[in-house]
Amino acid sequence: MSSNQQKFDTRLSHMARPGIRTHGFVNTGVHRGSTVLYPDCATRAEGPKHRYEQWMSYGTGGGPTHFELENAIAEIEGGTHCTIVGTGLAAISVPLLAYLKAGDHMLMPDSVYGPGRNIATKMLAGFDIETTFYDPTIDEAGIAALIRDNTRVVYTESPGSHTFELQDIPAIARAAHARGAVVMMDNTWGIHHFQPFQHGVDVSIQALTKYVGGHSDILLGSCTVNSKAHWEKVRESALLLGAYASPDDVWLAIRGLRTMGVRLKHQEASGLEIARWLEQQPQVLQVVHPALPSHPQHELFKRDFTGACSLFGVVFQPHYTLEDAYRFVEATTLFGIGASWGGYESLALPTTGFLTRTAGTGHFDGPMIRMHIGLEDVGDLKTDLLRGFAALG
């Protein structure tokens, strides 16, 4: 059976490692290093010819451990090439700096990850690169109307990492490509469940810190493409910026891959059970989870996604305050208060008052928290959430 006929869990168990008919350890080793030695000067002089290949030239270009993870993420994302960088935020900045220059224009959804917005407004703006923030639920005609002659990048994130609006990626991609713009997508929420290149994305961004790492102990990101031209642009940017990733974190990410399929299934099921349960609680106005029929863009979810992760939003009834949301979170004993997600532990993070919006989107009638469901027993999590509701009075 060829690898492309195998199920996802099978491929996760066998990618990024030596074959089973080898003499040696099961797992790929950790290769640390800066200096790379050459057998002779002629071999070293060939280096520029291999700039966009997995060819060891210096530590910042990666080594065998990096190459294994790059291949694995490219396969998971359905792309041809991947470069691994030190953080999810670096995975955003590297391709933006690859495609944008002074005088260019970018479109970015109003629901974008906050640090990604900051790159646009605090760094790129200083380079005379203008960003227009648009309603993430925009249609094809709407995005087409916003594209200018100097629009080089149409950035997407679906769903939004705090307010969970889904985007019509194929429609946006059609409009962008018709005007020669590159489509980038933060696909962290949709890893495995959304195949970006089947829907028109040119550069797919992952925060491997999340579900790939799986244990809340690494920082890592990836940029994946599906064409030689896009690969050379993105890889060149990573090399010029020295966007290097620790080989130890890379190795831990490979280790995390082995169980990611099982974790994704378990956390999807647990997350949906908790989300449906929360919808029935009188203190809750709305649960914002793309896989629920109550989500405004649920039809897009059914069309484009094969499953869901366990990150979603909970909106309390309008008479509750942000301070009430704090009390709810602080009364729980199993939910950590933290900004990341995708690990084995559950998290609850108040978001009302912490989000920047400039296109008039992302408004809810009550205070909101972002919830991530980990690997704990669902019954225990429900019992713990009841402690939070009791604190609301």
Tab-separated table of C-alpha atoms in Angstrom, residues 152-368:
chain	number	residue	atom	x	y	z
A	152	ARG	CA	-0.137	42.093	-3.306
A	153	VAL	CA	-1.446	39.913	-0.439
A	154	VAL	CA	-4.909	38.852	0.650
A	155	TYR	CA	-4.472	37.396	4.109
A	156	THR	CA	-7.028	35.019	5.632
A	157	GLU	CA	-7.597	33.223	8.933
A	158	SER	CA	-10.491	30.801	9.153
A	159	PRO	CA	-11.911	30.613	11.717
A	160	GLY	CA	-10.751	33.765	13.505
A	161	SER	CA	-8.725	32.796	16.553
A	162	HIS	CA	-10.944	34.627	19.074
A	163	THR	CA	-14.327	35.203	17.471
A	164	PHE	CA	-14.427	32.203	15.122
A	165	GLU	CA	-15.830	33.692	11.931
A	166	LEU	CA	-15.342	31.317	9.019
A	167	GLN	CA	-14.193	32.700	5.685
A	168	ASP	CA	-15.212	31.618	2.202
A	169	ILE	CA	-11.642	30.835	1.205
A	170	PRO	CA	-12.345	29.586	-2.355
A	171	ALA	CA	-14.336	32.735	-3.137
A	172	ILE	CA	-11.677	35.006	-1.678
A	173	ALA	CA	-8.958	33.128	-3.561
A	174	ARG	CA	-10.789	33.475	-6.878
A	175	ALA	CA	-11.068	37.230	-6.441
A	176	ALA	CA	-7.457	37.578	-5.291
A	177	HIS	CA	-5.964	35.477	-8.073
A	178	ALA	CA	-7.987	37.316	-10.696
A	179	ARG	CA	-6.024	40.435	-9.718
A	180	GLY	CA	-2.650	38.733	-9.236
A	181	ALA	CA	-2.629	38.806	-5.427
A	182	VAL	CA	-1.185	36.047	-3.238
A	183	VAL	CA	-3.518	34.312	-0.776
A	184	MET	CA	-2.093	33.503	2.647
A	185	MET	CA	-3.955	31.626	5.357
A	186	ASP	CA	-3.380	30.979	9.023
A	187	ASN	CA	-4.610	27.378	9.058
A	188	THR	CA	-3.667	26.511	12.640
A	189	TRP	CA	-7.256	25.798	13.763
A	190	GLY	CA	-7.849	23.635	10.703
A	191	ILE	CA	-4.725	21.490	10.702
A	192	HIS	CA	-5.508	18.238	8.839
A	193	HIS	CA	-9.224	19.116	8.724
A	194	PHE	CA	-8.819	21.904	6.139
A	195	GLN	CA	-6.692	21.287	3.068
A	196	PRO	CA	-5.636	24.816	2.072
A	197	PHE	CA	-4.287	24.179	-1.413
A	198	GLN	CA	-7.481	22.464	-2.490
A	199	HIS	CA	-9.275	25.750	-1.795
A	200	GLY	CA	-6.968	28.214	-3.514
A	201	VAL	CA	-4.473	29.154	-0.787
A	202	ASP	CA	-0.900	29.932	-1.898
A	203	VAL	CA	0.876	30.005	1.493
A	204	SER	CA	-0.432	28.083	4.491
A	205	ILE	CA	0.728	29.131	7.953
A	206	GLN	CA	0.781	26.901	11.013
A	207	ALA	CA	1.620	27.577	14.647
A	208	LEU	CA	3.123	24.152	15.322
A	209	THR	CA	3.203	25.232	18.955
A	210	LYS	CA	-0.438	24.134	19.102
A	211	TYR	CA	-1.696	20.677	18.096
A	212	VAL	CA	1.510	19.441	16.486
A	213	GLY	CA	3.534	20.033	19.645
A	214	GLY	CA	0.544	19.002	21.720
A	215	HIS	CA	2.165	19.443	25.120
A	216	SER	CA	2.442	23.227	25.590
A	217	ASP	CA	6.224	23.137	25.815
A	218	ILE	CA	7.567	24.279	22.427
A	219	LEU	CA	7.457	27.330	20.151
A	220	LEU	CA	7.462	26.585	16.426
A	221	GLY	CA	5.846	27.587	13.143
A	222	SER	CA	5.699	26.530	9.517
A	223	CYS	CA	5.066	28.040	6.083
A	224	THR	CA	3.901	25.580	3.424
A	225	VAL	CA	3.448	26.174	-0.312
A	226	ASN	CA	2.529	24.091	-3.334
A	227	SER	CA	4.578	25.609	-6.132
A	228	LYS	CA	8.246	26.162	-6.919
A	229	ALA	CA	7.783	29.921	-7.383
A	230	HIS	CA	6.110	30.403	-4.003
A	231	TRP	CA	8.663	28.115	-2.380
A	232	GLU	CA	11.604	30.187	-3.550
A	233	LYS	CA	9.980	33.411	-2.328
A	234	VAL	CA	9.137	32.068	1.127
A	235	ARG	CA	12.342	30.097	1.614
A	236	GLU	CA	14.472	33.068	0.541
A	237	SER	CA	12.711	35.268	3.093
A	238	ALA	CA	13.281	32.722	5.873
A	239	LEU	CA	16.966	32.416	4.999
A	240	LEU	CA	17.500	36.174	4.787
A	241	LEU	CA	15.763	36.766	8.115
A	242	GLY	CA	17.583	33.914	9.828
A	243	ALA	CA	14.225	32.467	10.878
A	244	TYR	CA	15.788	29.431	12.473
A	245	ALA	CA	14.021	26.869	14.659
A	246	SER	CA	15.592	25.018	17.559
A	247	PRO	CA	16.294	21.401	16.542
A	248	ASP	CA	15.212	20.289	20.011
A	249	ASP	CA	11.795	21.886	19.517
A	250	VAL	CA	11.649	20.420	16.023
A	251	TRP	CA	12.322	16.964	17.429
A	252	LEU	CA	9.589	17.429	20.039
A	253	ALA	CA	7.196	18.465	17.277
A	254	ILE	CA	7.985	15.263	15.378
A	255	ARG	CA	7.330	13.368	18.580
A	256	GLY	CA	4.036	15.218	19.007
A	257	LEU	CA	2.979	14.246	15.490
A	258	ARG	CA	2.835	10.590	16.490
A	259	THR	CA	-0.193	11.134	18.713
A	260	MET	CA	-1.761	14.139	16.968
A	261	GLY	CA	-4.360	12.091	15.101
A	262	VAL	CA	-5.597	10.461	18.294
A	263	ARG	CA	-5.568	13.766	20.175
A	264	LEU	CA	-7.425	15.612	17.420
A	265	LYS	CA	-10.200	13.001	17.412
A	266	HIS	CA	-10.493	12.918	21.197
A	267	GLN	CA	-10.404	16.682	21.610
A	268	GLU	CA	-12.863	17.262	18.767
A	269	ALA	CA	-15.360	14.892	20.406
A	270	SER	CA	-14.809	16.325	23.892
A	271	GLY	CA	-14.973	19.891	22.607
A	272	LEU	CA	-18.256	19.293	20.810
A	273	GLU	CA	-19.785	17.560	23.817
A	274	ILE	CA	-18.825	20.455	26.080
A	275	ALA	CA	-19.986	23.023	23.493
A	276	ARG	CA	-23.410	21.375	23.130
A	277	TRP	CA	-23.728	21.115	26.907
A	278	LEU	CA	-22.832	24.782	27.328
A	279	GLU	CA	-25.540	25.750	24.825
A	280	GLN	CA	-28.092	24.324	27.265
A	281	GLN	CA	-26.917	26.361	30.263
A	282	PRO	CA	-29.181	29.330	31.103
A	283	GLN	CA	-26.194	31.613	31.779
A	284	VAL	CA	-24.931	31.160	28.220
A	285	LEU	CA	-26.243	33.289	25.367
A	286	GLN	CA	-24.248	31.695	22.573
A	287	VAL	CA	-21.530	29.119	21.917
A	288	VAL	CA	-19.424	30.123	18.904
A	289	HIS	CA	-18.158	26.843	17.492
A	290	PRO	CA	-18.004	26.388	13.683
A	291	ALA	CA	-19.064	22.726	13.930
A	292	LEU	CA	-22.349	23.608	15.677
A	293	PRO	CA	-25.442	24.169	13.506
A	294	SER	CA	-25.983	27.416	15.432
A	295	HIS	CA	-22.789	28.928	14.010
A	296	PRO	CA	-23.574	31.605	11.382
A	297	GLN	CA	-21.192	30.063	8.823
A	298	HIS	CA	-21.869	26.417	9.650
A	299	GLU	CA	-22.631	25.636	5.991
A	300	LEU	CA	-19.088	26.722	5.065
A	301	PHE	CA	-17.758	24.426	7.769
A	302	LYS	CA	-19.681	21.460	6.374
A	303	ARG	CA	-18.494	22.277	2.855
A	304	ASP	CA	-14.785	22.851	3.508
A	305	PHE	CA	-13.770	21.061	6.730
A	306	THR	CA	-13.559	17.365	7.565
A	307	GLY	CA	-13.534	17.964	11.322
A	308	ALA	CA	-12.904	20.501	14.047
A	309	CYS	CA	-10.408	21.291	16.739
A	310	SER	CA	-11.433	21.978	20.342
A	311	LEU	CA	-11.119	25.772	20.486
A	312	PHE	CA	-14.316	27.850	20.561
A	313	GLY	CA	-15.999	30.845	22.150
A	314	VAL	CA	-18.637	31.138	24.886
A	315	VAL	CA	-20.787	34.270	25.196
A	316	PHE	CA	-22.577	34.903	28.486
A	317	GLN	CA	-26.014	36.474	28.813
A	318	PRO	CA	-26.002	40.273	28.370
A	319	HIS	CA	-26.647	41.098	32.024
A	320	TYR	CA	-23.300	39.573	33.018
A	321	THR	CA	-20.173	41.754	33.110
A	322	LEU	CA	-16.549	41.123	32.234
A	323	GLU	CA	-15.866	40.859	35.974
A	324	ASP	CA	-18.463	38.075	36.109
A	325	ALA	CA	-16.592	36.278	33.336
A	326	TYR	CA	-13.419	36.611	35.415
A	327	ARG	CA	-15.200	35.069	38.402
A	328	PHE	CA	-16.448	32.213	36.253
A	329	VAL	CA	-12.975	31.372	34.983
A	330	GLU	CA	-11.259	31.779	38.349
A	331	ALA	CA	-13.792	29.514	40.084
A	332	THR	CA	-12.797	26.549	37.915
A	333	THR	CA	-9.992	24.257	39.018
A	334	LEU	CA	-9.193	22.401	35.771
A	335	PHE	CA	-9.136	25.310	33.297
A	336	GLY	CA	-5.900	27.227	33.109
A	337	ILE	CA	-5.864	30.913	32.225
A	338	GLY	CA	-3.495	31.077	29.286
A	339	ALA	CA	-3.156	32.464	25.780
A	340	SER	CA	-2.113	29.358	23.865
A	341	TRP	CA	-4.118	26.233	22.975
A	342	GLY	CA	-3.814	22.852	21.303
A	343	GLY	CA	-2.120	21.201	24.258
A	344	TYR	CA	-3.340	18.411	26.515
A	345	GLU	CA	-4.777	20.813	29.110
A	346	SER	CA	-8.015	22.784	29.091
A	347	LEU	CA	-7.915	26.583	29.075
A	348	ALA	CA	-10.386	29.436	29.515
A	349	LEU	CA	-9.439	32.982	28.565
A	350	PRO	CA	-11.643	36.099	28.813
A	351	THR	CA	-11.469	37.935	25.493
A	352	THR	CA	-13.957	40.797	25.815
A	353	GLY	CA	-12.066	44.062	26.014
A	354	PHE	CA	-8.824	42.538	24.753
A	355	LEU	CA	-9.552	42.445	21.012
A	356	THR	CA	-8.802	45.176	18.490
A	357	ARG	CA	-11.366	45.661	15.728
A	358	THR	CA	-11.383	48.445	13.155
A	359	ALA	CA	-13.862	47.176	10.540
A	360	GLY	CA	-16.839	47.048	12.875
A	361	THR	CA	-16.922	43.253	13.270
A	362	GLY	CA	-16.736	40.801	16.162
A	363	HIS	CA	-19.455	42.260	18.391
A	364	PHE	CA	-21.389	40.057	20.813
A	365	ASP	CA	-24.200	40.929	23.197
A	366	GLY	CA	-22.480	39.598	26.310
A	367	PRO	CA	-18.969	39.033	27.698
A	368	MET	CA	-17.020	36.286	25.971
